[in-house]
Tab-separated table of C-alpha atoms and ligand atoms in Angstrom:
chain	number	residue	atom	x	y	z
L	729	MET	CA	45.716	37.571	-14.829
L	730	GLN	CA	48.085	34.758	-14.281
L	731	ASN	CA	46.869	31.116	-14.963
L	732	ASN	CA	47.361	28.727	-12.259
L	733	GLY	CA	47.391	24.806	-12.406
L	734	TRP	CA	44.385	22.903	-11.232
L	735	ASP	CA	46.022	21.938	-7.970
L	736	GLU	CA	47.234	25.482	-7.180
L	737	PHE	CA	43.983	26.942	-6.260
L	738	GLU	CA	42.980	27.787	-2.743
L	739	ILE	CA	40.089	25.782	-1.378
L	740	GLY	CA	37.910	28.817	-1.200
L	741	ALA	CA	38.420	31.863	-3.498
L	742	MET	CA	37.103	35.324	-3.141
L	743	LEU	CA	36.971	37.640	-6.193
L	744	ARG	CA	36.307	41.284	-6.161
L	745	SER	CA	34.035	42.600	-8.819
L	746	PHE	CA	35.318	46.229	-8.383
L	747	ASP	CA	38.569	47.961	-7.417
L	748	GLY	CA	38.305	50.310	-4.529
L	749	GLU	CA	35.098	51.283	-2.683
L	750	VAL	CA	31.705	51.141	-4.306
L	751	LYS	CA	29.023	53.409	-3.035
L	752	ASP	CA	25.747	52.348	-4.735
L	753	ILE	CA	26.301	50.034	-7.675
L	754	ALA	CA	22.520	49.712	-8.490
L	755	THR	CA	22.650	53.344	-9.544
L	756	THR	CA	26.045	53.435	-11.130
L	757	LEU	CA	26.205	52.831	-14.894
L	758	GLN	CA	28.705	50.606	-16.485
L	759	GLU	CA	30.785	53.459	-17.765
L	760	ASP	CA	31.160	54.923	-14.283
L	761	ARG	CA	32.246	51.591	-12.614
L	762	ASN	CA	35.674	50.749	-11.596
L	763	TYR	CA	35.558	47.155	-12.768
L	764	SER	CA	38.385	44.871	-11.378
L	765	SER	CA	40.346	42.603	-13.622
L	766	SER	CA	38.254	39.664	-12.221
L	767	ASN	CA	35.020	40.943	-13.442
L	768	SER	CA	33.901	39.116	-16.580
L	769	PHE	CA	33.007	42.624	-17.840
L	770	THR	CA	36.610	43.050	-18.701
L	771	ALA	CA	36.770	39.830	-20.744
L	772	SER	CA	35.224	39.299	-24.258
L	773	VAL	CA	33.261	36.565	-25.938
L	774	ALA	CA	33.268	38.290	-29.292
L	775	ASP	CA	35.052	35.324	-30.903
L	776	TRP	CA	31.951	33.227	-30.148
L	777	ARG	CA	30.181	35.007	-32.792
L	778	ILE	CA	29.495	33.581	-36.340
L	779	GLU	CA	26.965	36.344	-37.157
L	780	LYS	CA	26.674	39.744	-35.639
L	781	PRO	CA	23.805	42.122	-35.101
L	782	VAL	CA	23.954	45.512	-36.892
L	783	PHE	CA	21.921	48.374	-35.539
L	784	ASN	CA	20.085	50.848	-37.809
L	785	LYS	CA	18.967	53.694	-35.689
L	786	ASP	CA	16.852	55.168	-38.524
L	787	PHE	CA	14.014	52.776	-37.901
L	788	CYS	CA	14.349	52.280	-34.100
L	789	ILE	CA	11.440	53.348	-31.929
L	790	ASP	CA	13.322	52.871	-28.678
L	791	CYS	CA	10.856	50.305	-27.494
L	792	GLN	CA	13.595	48.582	-25.520
L	793	PHE	CA	12.508	45.012	-26.401
L	794	CYS	CA	16.093	44.307	-27.414
L	795	TRP	CA	17.352	45.742	-24.142
L	796	ILE	CA	15.303	43.507	-21.932
L	797	TYR	CA	15.609	40.297	-23.877
L	798	CYS	CA	19.329	40.407	-24.712
L	799	PRO	CA	20.823	37.692	-22.465
L	800	ASP	CA	24.208	39.236	-22.475
L	801	ILE	CA	23.782	42.755	-21.413
L	802	SER	CA	24.942	43.820	-24.864
L	803	ILE	CA	22.294	46.298	-25.794
L	804	ILE	CA	23.372	49.670	-24.636
L	805	SER	CA	20.422	51.875	-23.576
L	806	ARG	CA	20.906	55.186	-22.056
L	807	ASP	CA	18.210	57.713	-21.095
L	808	LYS	CA	15.525	55.451	-22.578
L	809	LYS	CA	17.309	55.343	-25.929
L	810	MET	CA	18.812	52.349	-27.570
L	811	ILE	CA	22.275	53.641	-28.631
L	812	GLY	CA	24.267	50.709	-29.725
L	813	ILE	CA	25.630	47.211	-29.152
L	814	ASP	CA	28.445	46.113	-26.838
L	815	MET	CA	30.359	43.940	-29.289
L	816	ASP	CA	32.649	42.550	-26.688
L	817	HIS	CA	29.933	40.795	-24.849
L	818	CYS	CA	27.401	40.076	-27.743
L	819	LYS	CA	27.482	36.344	-28.497
L	820	GLY	CA	25.440	36.734	-31.629
L	821	CYS	CA	22.303	34.841	-30.498
L	822	GLY	CA	20.025	36.825	-32.616
L	823	ILE	CA	17.281	37.302	-30.042
L	824	CYS	CA	17.425	41.083	-30.393
L	825	VAL	CA	16.695	40.826	-34.079
L	826	GLU	CA	13.763	38.512	-33.475
L	827	VAL	CA	12.091	40.758	-30.936
L	828	CYS	CA	12.704	44.007	-32.716
L	829	PRO	CA	9.102	45.046	-33.789
L	830	THR	CA	9.880	47.749	-36.401
L	831	ASN	CA	9.435	47.271	-40.177
L	832	PRO	CA	11.971	47.081	-41.583
L	833	LYS	CA	13.774	45.726	-38.533
L	834	SER	CA	16.285	48.158	-36.780
L	835	LEU	CA	18.458	45.234	-36.033
L	836	LEU	CA	19.583	42.520	-38.468
L	837	MET	CA	22.113	39.693	-38.346
L	838	PHE	CA	25.025	39.633	-40.902
L	839	PRO	CA	28.109	37.458	-41.085
L	840	GLU	CA	30.722	38.407	-38.586
L	841	GLN	CA	33.168	39.738	-41.260
L	842	ALA	CA	30.540	41.796	-43.005
L	843	ASP	CA	31.134	45.529	-43.491
L	844	GLU	CA	28.674	47.464	-41.228
L	845	GLU	CA	28.732	50.629	-43.453
L	846	ALA	CA	27.804	48.562	-46.558
L	847	GLU	CA	25.115	46.667	-44.741
L	848	LEU	CA	23.574	49.893	-43.418
L	849	ALA	CA	23.633	51.359	-46.919
L	850	GLY	CA	21.760	48.312	-48.320
L	851	TRP	CA	19.267	48.116	-45.492
L	852	PRO	CA	16.114	46.298	-46.651
L	853	GLU	CA	13.004	48.304	-47.459
L	854	LYS	CA	9.801	48.115	-45.497
L	855	ASP	CA	8.249	44.601	-45.885
L	856	LYS	CA	4.700	44.918	-47.307
L	857	GLU	CA	3.782	41.318	-46.324
L	858	GLU	CA	4.320	41.955	-42.608
L	859	LYS	CA	1.813	43.949	-40.661
G	8	MET	CA	10.904	48.605	4.498
G	9	SER	CA	12.772	50.115	1.657
G	10	GLU	CA	10.963	51.682	-1.306
G	11	ILE	CA	9.911	49.576	-4.186
G	12	LYS	CA	11.611	50.605	-7.385
G	13	LYS	CA	9.249	52.364	-9.743
G	14	ILE	CA	9.124	50.732	-13.124
G	15	LYS	CA	6.136	52.085	-15.121
G	16	ASN	CA	7.138	50.881	-18.546
G	17	LEU	CA	10.030	49.295	-20.469
G	18	LYS	CA	11.583	52.555	-21.301
G	19	GLU	CA	11.892	53.383	-17.656
G	20	PHE	CA	13.023	49.851	-16.826
G	21	SER	CA	15.813	50.265	-19.393
G	22	THR	CA	17.510	53.035	-17.348
G	23	SER	CA	18.452	50.166	-14.827
G	24	ALA	CA	22.212	49.614	-14.222
G	25	ASP	CA	22.695	45.898	-14.618
G	26	ARG	CA	24.400	44.115	-11.858
G	27	PHE	CA	24.995	41.034	-13.917
G	28	GLU	CA	27.756	41.048	-16.494
G	29	GLY	CA	28.450	39.742	-20.032
G	30	ALA	CA	31.325	37.406	-20.996
G	31	ASN	CA	29.673	34.938	-18.756
G	32	LEU	CA	29.894	31.583	-20.507
G	33	LEU	CA	26.089	30.771	-20.742
G	34	CYS	CA	25.110	29.503	-24.249
G	35	PRO	CA	24.107	32.201	-26.829
G	36	GLY	CA	20.365	32.668	-26.293
G	37	CYS	CA	20.187	31.228	-22.782
G	38	ALA	CA	17.082	32.328	-20.977
G	39	HIS	CA	18.775	32.044	-17.640
G	40	SER	CA	20.534	35.476	-17.876
G	41	ILE	CA	17.363	37.063	-19.116
G	42	ILE	CA	15.598	35.828	-15.940
G	43	VAL	CA	18.572	36.962	-13.700
G	44	ARG	CA	18.607	40.429	-15.189
G	45	GLU	CA	14.800	40.787	-14.746
G	46	VAL	CA	15.170	39.731	-11.037
G	47	LEU	CA	18.224	41.893	-10.161
G	48	ASN	CA	16.909	44.950	-12.089
G	49	ALA	CA	13.571	44.744	-10.205
G	50	THR	CA	15.213	46.352	-7.176
G	51	ASN	CA	17.847	49.034	-6.395
G	52	ASP	CA	18.480	47.468	-2.925
G	53	ASP	CA	21.682	45.727	-2.059
G	54	LEU	CA	21.734	42.050	-2.914
G	55	VAL	CA	22.987	39.000	-1.219
G	56	LEU	CA	23.009	36.239	-3.703
G	57	SER	CA	23.851	32.490	-4.203
G	58	ALA	CA	23.794	30.079	-6.930
G	59	SER	CA	23.623	26.338	-6.493
G	60	THR	CA	25.574	24.129	-8.861
G	61	GLY	CA	24.200	24.394	-12.338
G	62	CYS	CA	24.535	26.169	-15.624
G	63	LEU	CA	24.185	29.619	-14.092
G	64	GLU	CA	26.712	28.981	-11.398
G	65	VAL	CA	29.401	27.230	-13.600
G	66	CYS	CA	29.092	29.846	-16.243
G	67	THR	CA	29.139	32.984	-14.170
G	68	ALA	CA	31.943	32.086	-11.870
G	69	VAL	CA	34.758	30.654	-13.970
G	70	TYR	CA	37.863	31.455	-12.123
G	71	PRO	CA	39.469	34.056	-12.343
G	72	TYR	CA	36.177	35.802	-13.266
G	73	THR	CA	32.883	36.621	-11.699
G	74	SER	CA	29.940	37.912	-13.627
G	75	TRP	CA	28.191	39.269	-10.448
G	76	ASP	CA	28.286	42.841	-9.334
G	77	ALA	CA	26.768	41.961	-5.854
G	78	SER	CA	27.705	39.637	-2.975
G	79	TRP	CA	27.447	36.353	-4.390
G	80	ILE	CA	28.402	32.877	-2.949
G	81	HIS	CA	28.464	29.363	-4.362
G	82	ILE	CA	29.101	26.296	-2.111
G	83	GLY	CA	27.707	23.101	-3.434
G	84	PHE	CA	24.852	21.637	-5.510
G	85	GLU	CA	22.436	21.385	-2.669
G	86	ASN	CA	22.978	24.298	-0.442
G	87	GLY	CA	22.722	27.607	-2.282
G	88	SER	CA	19.405	28.304	-0.516
G	89	THR	CA	20.929	27.518	2.889
G	90	ALA	CA	23.948	29.758	2.265
G	91	VAL	CA	21.679	32.634	1.609
G	92	ALA	CA	19.479	31.715	4.632
G	93	GLY	CA	22.604	31.755	6.847
G	94	ALA	CA	23.578	35.245	5.696
G	95	GLU	CA	20.026	36.364	6.192
G	96	ALA	CA	20.012	34.907	9.754
G	97	MET	CA	23.369	36.634	10.595
G	98	TYR	CA	21.973	39.929	9.226
G	99	LYS	CA	18.942	39.546	11.477
G	100	ALA	CA	21.197	38.695	14.413
G	101	LEU	CA	23.483	41.644	13.929
G	102	GLY	CA	20.480	43.901	13.481
G	103	ASN	CA	18.997	42.631	16.779
G	104	LYS	CA	22.268	43.336	18.438
G	105	GLY	CA	22.544	46.848	16.846
G	106	ARG	CA	25.784	45.915	15.237
G	107	LEU	CA	24.825	46.516	11.574
G	108	LYS	CA	27.257	49.060	10.055
G	109	GLN	CA	24.563	50.345	7.659
G	110	PRO	CA	21.172	49.415	9.259
G	111	ASP	CA	19.237	51.425	6.685
G	112	ARG	CA	20.444	49.435	3.612
G	113	ASN	CA	17.809	46.662	3.543
G	114	PRO	CA	19.404	44.034	1.456
G	115	LYS	CA	17.540	41.360	-0.443
G	116	PHE	CA	18.532	37.813	-0.085
G	117	VAL	CA	18.088	35.780	-3.182
G	118	SER	CA	19.279	32.165	-4.031
G	119	PHE	CA	19.204	31.027	-7.659
G	120	ALA	CA	19.158	27.353	-8.581
G	121	GLY	CA	18.116	25.173	-11.490
G	122	ASP	CA	15.426	22.645	-11.375
G	123	GLY	CA	17.842	19.789	-10.532
G	124	ALA	CA	19.250	21.831	-7.554
G	125	SER	CA	15.691	22.761	-6.504
G	126	TYR	CA	13.359	19.942	-7.326
G	127	ASP	CA	15.845	17.063	-6.533
G	128	ILE	CA	19.211	17.669	-5.021
G	129	GLY	CA	18.621	20.853	-2.940
G	130	PHE	CA	15.082	20.083	-2.101
G	131	GLN	CA	15.373	19.389	1.606
G	132	TRP	CA	17.492	22.283	2.066
G	133	ILE	CA	14.984	24.623	0.549
G	134	SER	CA	12.238	22.951	2.521
G	135	GLY	CA	14.297	23.756	5.615
G	136	CYS	CA	14.702	27.349	4.762
G	137	PHE	CA	10.926	27.710	4.152
G	138	GLU	CA	10.086	25.848	7.379
G	139	ARG	CA	12.431	28.084	9.375
G	140	GLY	CA	10.820	31.061	7.682
G	141	HIS	CA	13.918	32.946	6.478
G	142	ASN	CA	13.329	36.355	4.895
G	143	MET	CA	14.590	35.256	1.424
G	144	MET	CA	13.684	34.440	-2.087
G	145	HIS	CA	14.493	31.186	-3.988
G	146	VAL	CA	14.367	31.469	-7.762
G	147	VAL	CA	14.237	28.284	-9.756
G	148	LEU	CA	15.629	28.591	-13.326
G	149	ASP	CA	13.367	25.827	-14.583
G	150	ASN	CA	14.639	24.339	-17.782
G	151	GLU	CA	13.334	20.817	-16.847
G	152	VAL	CA	16.656	19.032	-17.234
G	153	TYR	CA	20.291	18.756	-15.799
G	154	ALA	CA	21.648	20.848	-18.677
G	155	ASN	CA	24.956	21.499	-17.105
G	156	THR	CA	25.985	17.888	-16.956
G	157	GLY	CA	24.791	16.826	-20.360
G	158	GLY	CA	21.026	16.618	-20.156
G	159	GLN	CA	19.997	14.102	-17.481
G	160	ARG	CA	16.338	14.016	-16.502
G	161	SER	CA	15.272	15.717	-13.248
G	162	SER	CA	11.988	15.457	-11.499
G	163	SER	CA	11.008	18.574	-13.358
G	164	THR	CA	11.393	16.762	-16.820
G	165	PRO	CA	7.944	16.366	-18.401
G	166	ILE	CA	6.436	13.285	-19.865
G	167	GLY	CA	7.661	12.432	-23.351
G	168	SER	CA	10.783	14.571	-23.211
G	169	SER	CA	13.930	12.850	-24.443
G	170	ALA	CA	16.812	13.298	-21.887
G	171	THR	CA	20.095	11.552	-21.823
G	172	THR	CA	19.013	9.235	-18.925
G	173	SER	CA	15.516	8.807	-20.348
G	174	PRO	CA	16.161	8.717	-24.042
G	175	ALA	CA	13.525	8.312	-26.676
G	176	GLY	CA	14.104	5.303	-28.966
G	177	ARG	CA	12.721	2.050	-30.242
G	178	VAL	CA	11.408	0.964	-26.904
G	179	SER	CA	10.713	4.223	-25.077
G	180	TYR	CA	9.049	7.661	-25.681
G	181	GLY	CA	11.480	9.214	-23.152
G	182	GLU	CA	10.658	10.507	-19.772
G	183	LYS	CA	7.713	8.525	-18.240
G	184	LYS	CA	7.005	10.530	-15.111
G	185	ASN	CA	5.161	13.779	-14.930
G	186	LYS	CA	6.712	16.937	-13.709
G	187	LYS	CA	6.813	17.546	-9.953
G	188	ASP	CA	4.352	20.163	-8.760
G	189	MET	CA	6.771	22.275	-6.797
G	190	MET	CA	4.553	25.301	-6.694
G	191	ALA	CA	1.974	23.254	-4.684
G	192	ILE	CA	4.767	21.746	-2.455
G	193	MET	CA	6.185	25.179	-1.699
G	194	ALA	CA	2.748	26.792	-1.125
G	195	ALA	CA	2.073	23.908	1.337
G	196	HIS	CA	5.056	25.143	3.322
G	197	GLY	CA	2.833	28.177	4.142
G	198	SER	CA	5.002	30.541	2.133
G	199	PRO	CA	3.679	34.009	2.122
G	200	TYR	CA	4.283	34.171	-1.756
G	201	VAL	CA	4.817	31.571	-4.455
G	202	ALA	CA	4.731	32.434	-8.167
G	203	GLN	CA	5.436	30.961	-11.564
G	204	VAL	CA	6.918	33.546	-13.902
G	205	SER	CA	8.301	33.741	-17.468
G	206	PRO	CA	10.699	36.424	-18.657
G	207	ASN	CA	8.758	37.112	-21.904
G	208	LYS	CA	6.063	38.522	-19.546
G	209	TRP	CA	8.520	40.929	-18.082
G	210	LYS	CA	5.955	43.269	-16.421
G	211	ASN	CA	4.108	40.280	-14.818
G	212	MET	CA	7.543	38.823	-13.672
G	213	VAL	CA	8.949	42.085	-12.275
G	214	LYS	CA	5.579	42.618	-10.273
G	215	ALA	CA	5.942	39.140	-8.865
G	216	ILE	CA	9.587	39.700	-7.982
G	217	GLN	CA	8.874	43.052	-6.266
G	218	HIS	CA	5.916	41.478	-4.338
G	219	GLY	CA	8.106	38.728	-3.291
G	220	MET	CA	10.828	41.080	-2.123
G	221	ALA	CA	8.391	43.246	-0.262
G	222	VAL	CA	6.842	40.462	1.901
G	223	GLU	CA	8.300	38.967	4.919
G	224	GLY	CA	9.281	35.416	4.827
G	225	PRO	CA	10.459	32.747	2.402
G	226	VAL	CA	9.358	33.312	-1.242
G	227	PHE	CA	9.499	30.769	-4.003
G	228	ILE	CA	9.630	31.790	-7.637
G	229	ASN	CA	9.544	29.194	-10.425
G	230	ALA	CA	10.818	30.814	-13.637
G	231	VAL	CA	10.451	28.988	-16.970
G	232	SER	CA	13.692	28.950	-18.674
G	233	ALA	CA	13.829	27.842	-22.273
G	234	CYS	CA	17.101	25.951	-22.981
G	235	THR	CA	18.419	26.250	-26.414
G	236	THR	CA	20.840	23.262	-25.954
G	237	GLU	CA	18.638	20.700	-24.254
G	238	TRP	CA	15.201	21.670	-25.620
G	239	LYS	CA	16.811	21.769	-28.981
G	240	PHE	CA	15.847	24.926	-30.741
G	241	ALA	CA	17.771	27.754	-32.458
G	242	PRO	CA	19.187	30.407	-30.019
G	243	GLU	CA	17.331	33.320	-31.766
G	244	ASP	CA	14.058	31.552	-30.888
G	245	THR	CA	14.370	31.681	-27.112
G	246	MET	CA	11.737	34.383	-26.645
G	247	ALA	CA	9.381	32.629	-29.153
G	248	LEU	CA	9.729	29.553	-27.074
G	249	GLN	CA	8.966	31.401	-23.875
G	250	ASP	CA	5.824	32.787	-25.588
G	251	LEU	CA	4.876	29.268	-26.625
G	252	ALA	CA	5.323	28.069	-23.031
G	253	THR	CA	3.024	30.636	-21.561
G	254	ASP	CA	0.504	30.921	-24.339
G	255	SER	CA	-0.027	27.200	-24.643
G	256	LEU	CA	-0.575	27.128	-20.810
G	257	VAL	CA	1.984	24.443	-20.451
G	258	PHE	CA	3.524	26.984	-18.023
G	259	PRO	CA	0.428	28.898	-16.690
G	260	LEU	CA	1.447	32.022	-14.758
G	261	TYR	CA	-0.059	32.192	-11.393
G	262	GLU	CA	0.668	33.039	-7.782
G	263	ILE	CA	-0.347	31.609	-4.388
G	264	ILE	CA	-0.465	33.948	-1.468
G	265	ASP	CA	-0.110	32.642	2.114
G	266	GLY	CA	-0.287	29.094	0.895
G	267	THR	CA	-3.986	29.437	-0.135
G	268	GLU	CA	-5.040	32.345	-2.200
G	269	LEU	CA	-4.421	31.401	-5.869
G	270	ASN	CA	-4.459	34.074	-8.529
G	271	ILE	CA	-3.925	33.499	-12.246
G	272	THR	CA	-1.707	36.457	-13.266
G	273	TYR	CA	-1.669	36.005	-17.081
G	274	ARG	CA	-4.448	34.879	-19.304
G	275	PRO	CA	-3.373	34.479	-22.954
G	276	LYS	CA	-5.681	36.207	-25.478
G	277	ASN	CA	-5.120	33.433	-27.922
G	278	VAL	CA	-4.315	30.038	-26.376
G	279	VAL	CA	-1.838	28.093	-28.503
G	280	PRO	CA	-2.321	24.342	-28.931
G	281	VAL	CA	0.206	22.401	-26.903
G	282	GLU	CA	1.197	20.612	-30.023
G	283	GLU	CA	2.846	23.879	-31.296
G	284	TYR	CA	4.843	24.131	-28.091
G	285	LEU	CA	6.115	20.495	-28.527
G	286	ALA	CA	6.734	20.839	-32.222
G	287	ALA	CA	9.087	23.819	-31.719
G	288	GLN	CA	11.561	21.620	-29.643
G	289	GLY	CA	13.801	18.705	-30.682
G	290	ARG	CA	13.384	17.022	-27.289
G	291	PHE	CA	9.782	16.172	-28.300
G	292	LYS	CA	10.475	15.356	-31.951
G	293	HIS	CA	9.717	11.590	-31.598
G	294	LEU	CA	6.231	12.318	-30.189
G	295	PHE	CA	5.130	13.255	-33.856
G	296	LYS	CA	5.707	9.678	-34.971
G	297	ASP	CA	2.484	7.750	-35.421
G	298	GLU	CA	2.975	5.373	-32.536
G	299	TYR	CA	3.393	8.211	-30.037
G	300	LYS	CA	0.918	10.745	-31.228
G	301	TYR	CA	-1.542	9.728	-28.558
G	302	LEU	CA	0.881	11.325	-26.080
G	303	ILE	CA	0.373	14.703	-27.705
G	304	LYS	CA	-3.347	14.234	-27.046
G	305	GLU	CA	-2.681	13.257	-23.446
G	306	TRP	CA	-0.483	16.367	-23.099
G	307	GLN	CA	-3.239	18.677	-24.187
G	308	GLU	CA	-5.607	16.978	-21.850
G	309	ARG	CA	-3.284	17.349	-18.953
G	310	VAL	CA	-2.684	20.998	-19.620
G	311	ASP	CA	-6.385	21.670	-20.083
G	312	ALA	CA	-7.124	19.856	-16.785
G	313	LYS	CA	-4.563	21.806	-14.943
G	314	TRP	CA	-5.783	25.105	-16.292
G	315	ASP	CA	-9.355	24.163	-15.338
G	316	TYR	CA	-8.134	23.265	-11.884
G	317	LEU	CA	-6.281	26.629	-11.478
G	318	GLN	CA	-9.410	28.573	-12.479
G	319	ARG	CA	-11.604	26.686	-10.088
G	320	ARG	CA	-9.142	27.296	-7.217
G	321	GLU	CA	-8.903	30.915	-8.084
G	322	GLU	CA	-12.667	31.215	-8.112
G	323	ALA	CA	-13.055	29.391	-4.927
G	324	LYS	CA	-10.218	31.379	-3.166
G	325	VAL	CA	-8.796	28.222	-1.548
M	1197	SF4	S1	22.714	39.102	-30.861
M	1197	SF4	FE1	22.110	38.250	-28.842
M	1197	SF4	S2	23.870	38.767	-27.428
M	1197	SF4	FE2	24.025	40.020	-29.281
M	1197	SF4	S3	23.131	41.951	-28.807
M	1197	SF4	FE3	21.509	40.621	-29.805
M	1197	SF4	S4	20.485	39.714	-28.157
M	1197	SF4	FE4	22.289	40.420	-27.260
M	1198	SF4	S1	13.861	46.302	-30.315
M	1198	SF4	FE1	14.263	47.462	-32.289
M	1198	SF4	S2	12.910	49.379	-32.141
M	1198	SF4	FE2	13.005	48.386	-30.163
M	1198	SF4	S3	14.738	49.584	-29.093
M	1198	SF4	FE3	15.592	47.736	-29.956
M	1198	SF4	S4	16.413	48.259	-32.063
M	1198	SF4	FE4	14.973	49.900	-31.314
């Protein structure tokens, strides 16, 4: 989208979230939506991250704590299963890791440049201290 | 009346299709969006929304982007509630004239505002909406400070909190006035439903939102919103802070029905000392100096007294 100067805006502005007609957005999942270019869904905040969450599905019990407490709609859950992280919209806050109840955790934070495969291969063992 | 969305457990809730989008510019770890998601996901009905000036508004409507997948309007700092009330009045009028294109849709009218835009700047507008009896919900994202403009105190800022206009230092312990009791004020309007909620207790919160959406008339929701930037804690600790807020009873969760019937909706199994809640936040750091420690004791006494009062009111059903 073209960037305008501060004095070139209209006094009121209307943005459309979607292109074309929308039937029932509350029951249409993100992948089936026709987002317009003015929907922030089409933008990315990936460069905000210093650390990133990595998901290890081997330990996940699909409790959905990460889904409900992620502020950035970045935990992708489908059919009651946690299936991954939306890395375009994750800001790396680390909340999902904090709320994940499994032992070892199914989500851990790593430096943004870390190699996901390597981190998954070296995933920590069950922590005996923790209950 | 439309059907209430069935949400038995978190797994079922997680099948919701969010109508709030990422790449908004809220801080990492901001509780505002967690609250907004729980409110919007509590229903499948159409939504007519507004946001008054505040973090939520400036961060979710940065031209040329919107983060909202529903009708949403922003006008000024004070009038988000009134904008939604106007839409609701129009909807009713068109309905009465039989001119609604989809009379079966049953949209919900919700205005979001921070404590600054609710307790202070938008206060008389909200009061007007409630007095006129619009069928709407006003949700306060209560982070107890003007976070969007650099952390000035609002009438929701609690005693002892250091804010940029009530800083703690050599001569002051920060904010000197106690938080305004908006719950009582809104209940006194005769609102059919007033509730204090917190997103960590998601089930409690979704139940309150669904109740609020089902009743006829103006509903007030005060949602505790832990602010990583102004409360000064690490972003990953947002939910821990929310837990401390509810479990120390600094933010007791309760509802008031028809202005009188008060019910406590959450009783922590283990009540946490207020000191722990204060210690987790930089804005209260100075209270742990010897000369200000008496304030922590006073905090605990205030919280205990309030809890006692709420329990007595619940019991007396007045
Ligand atoms: S790090 Fe934060 S933004 Fe990213 S997925 Fe986890 S909770 Fe969501
Ligand atoms: S919080 Fe952990 S266990 Fe629960 S769904 Fe998320 S990754 Fe899986």
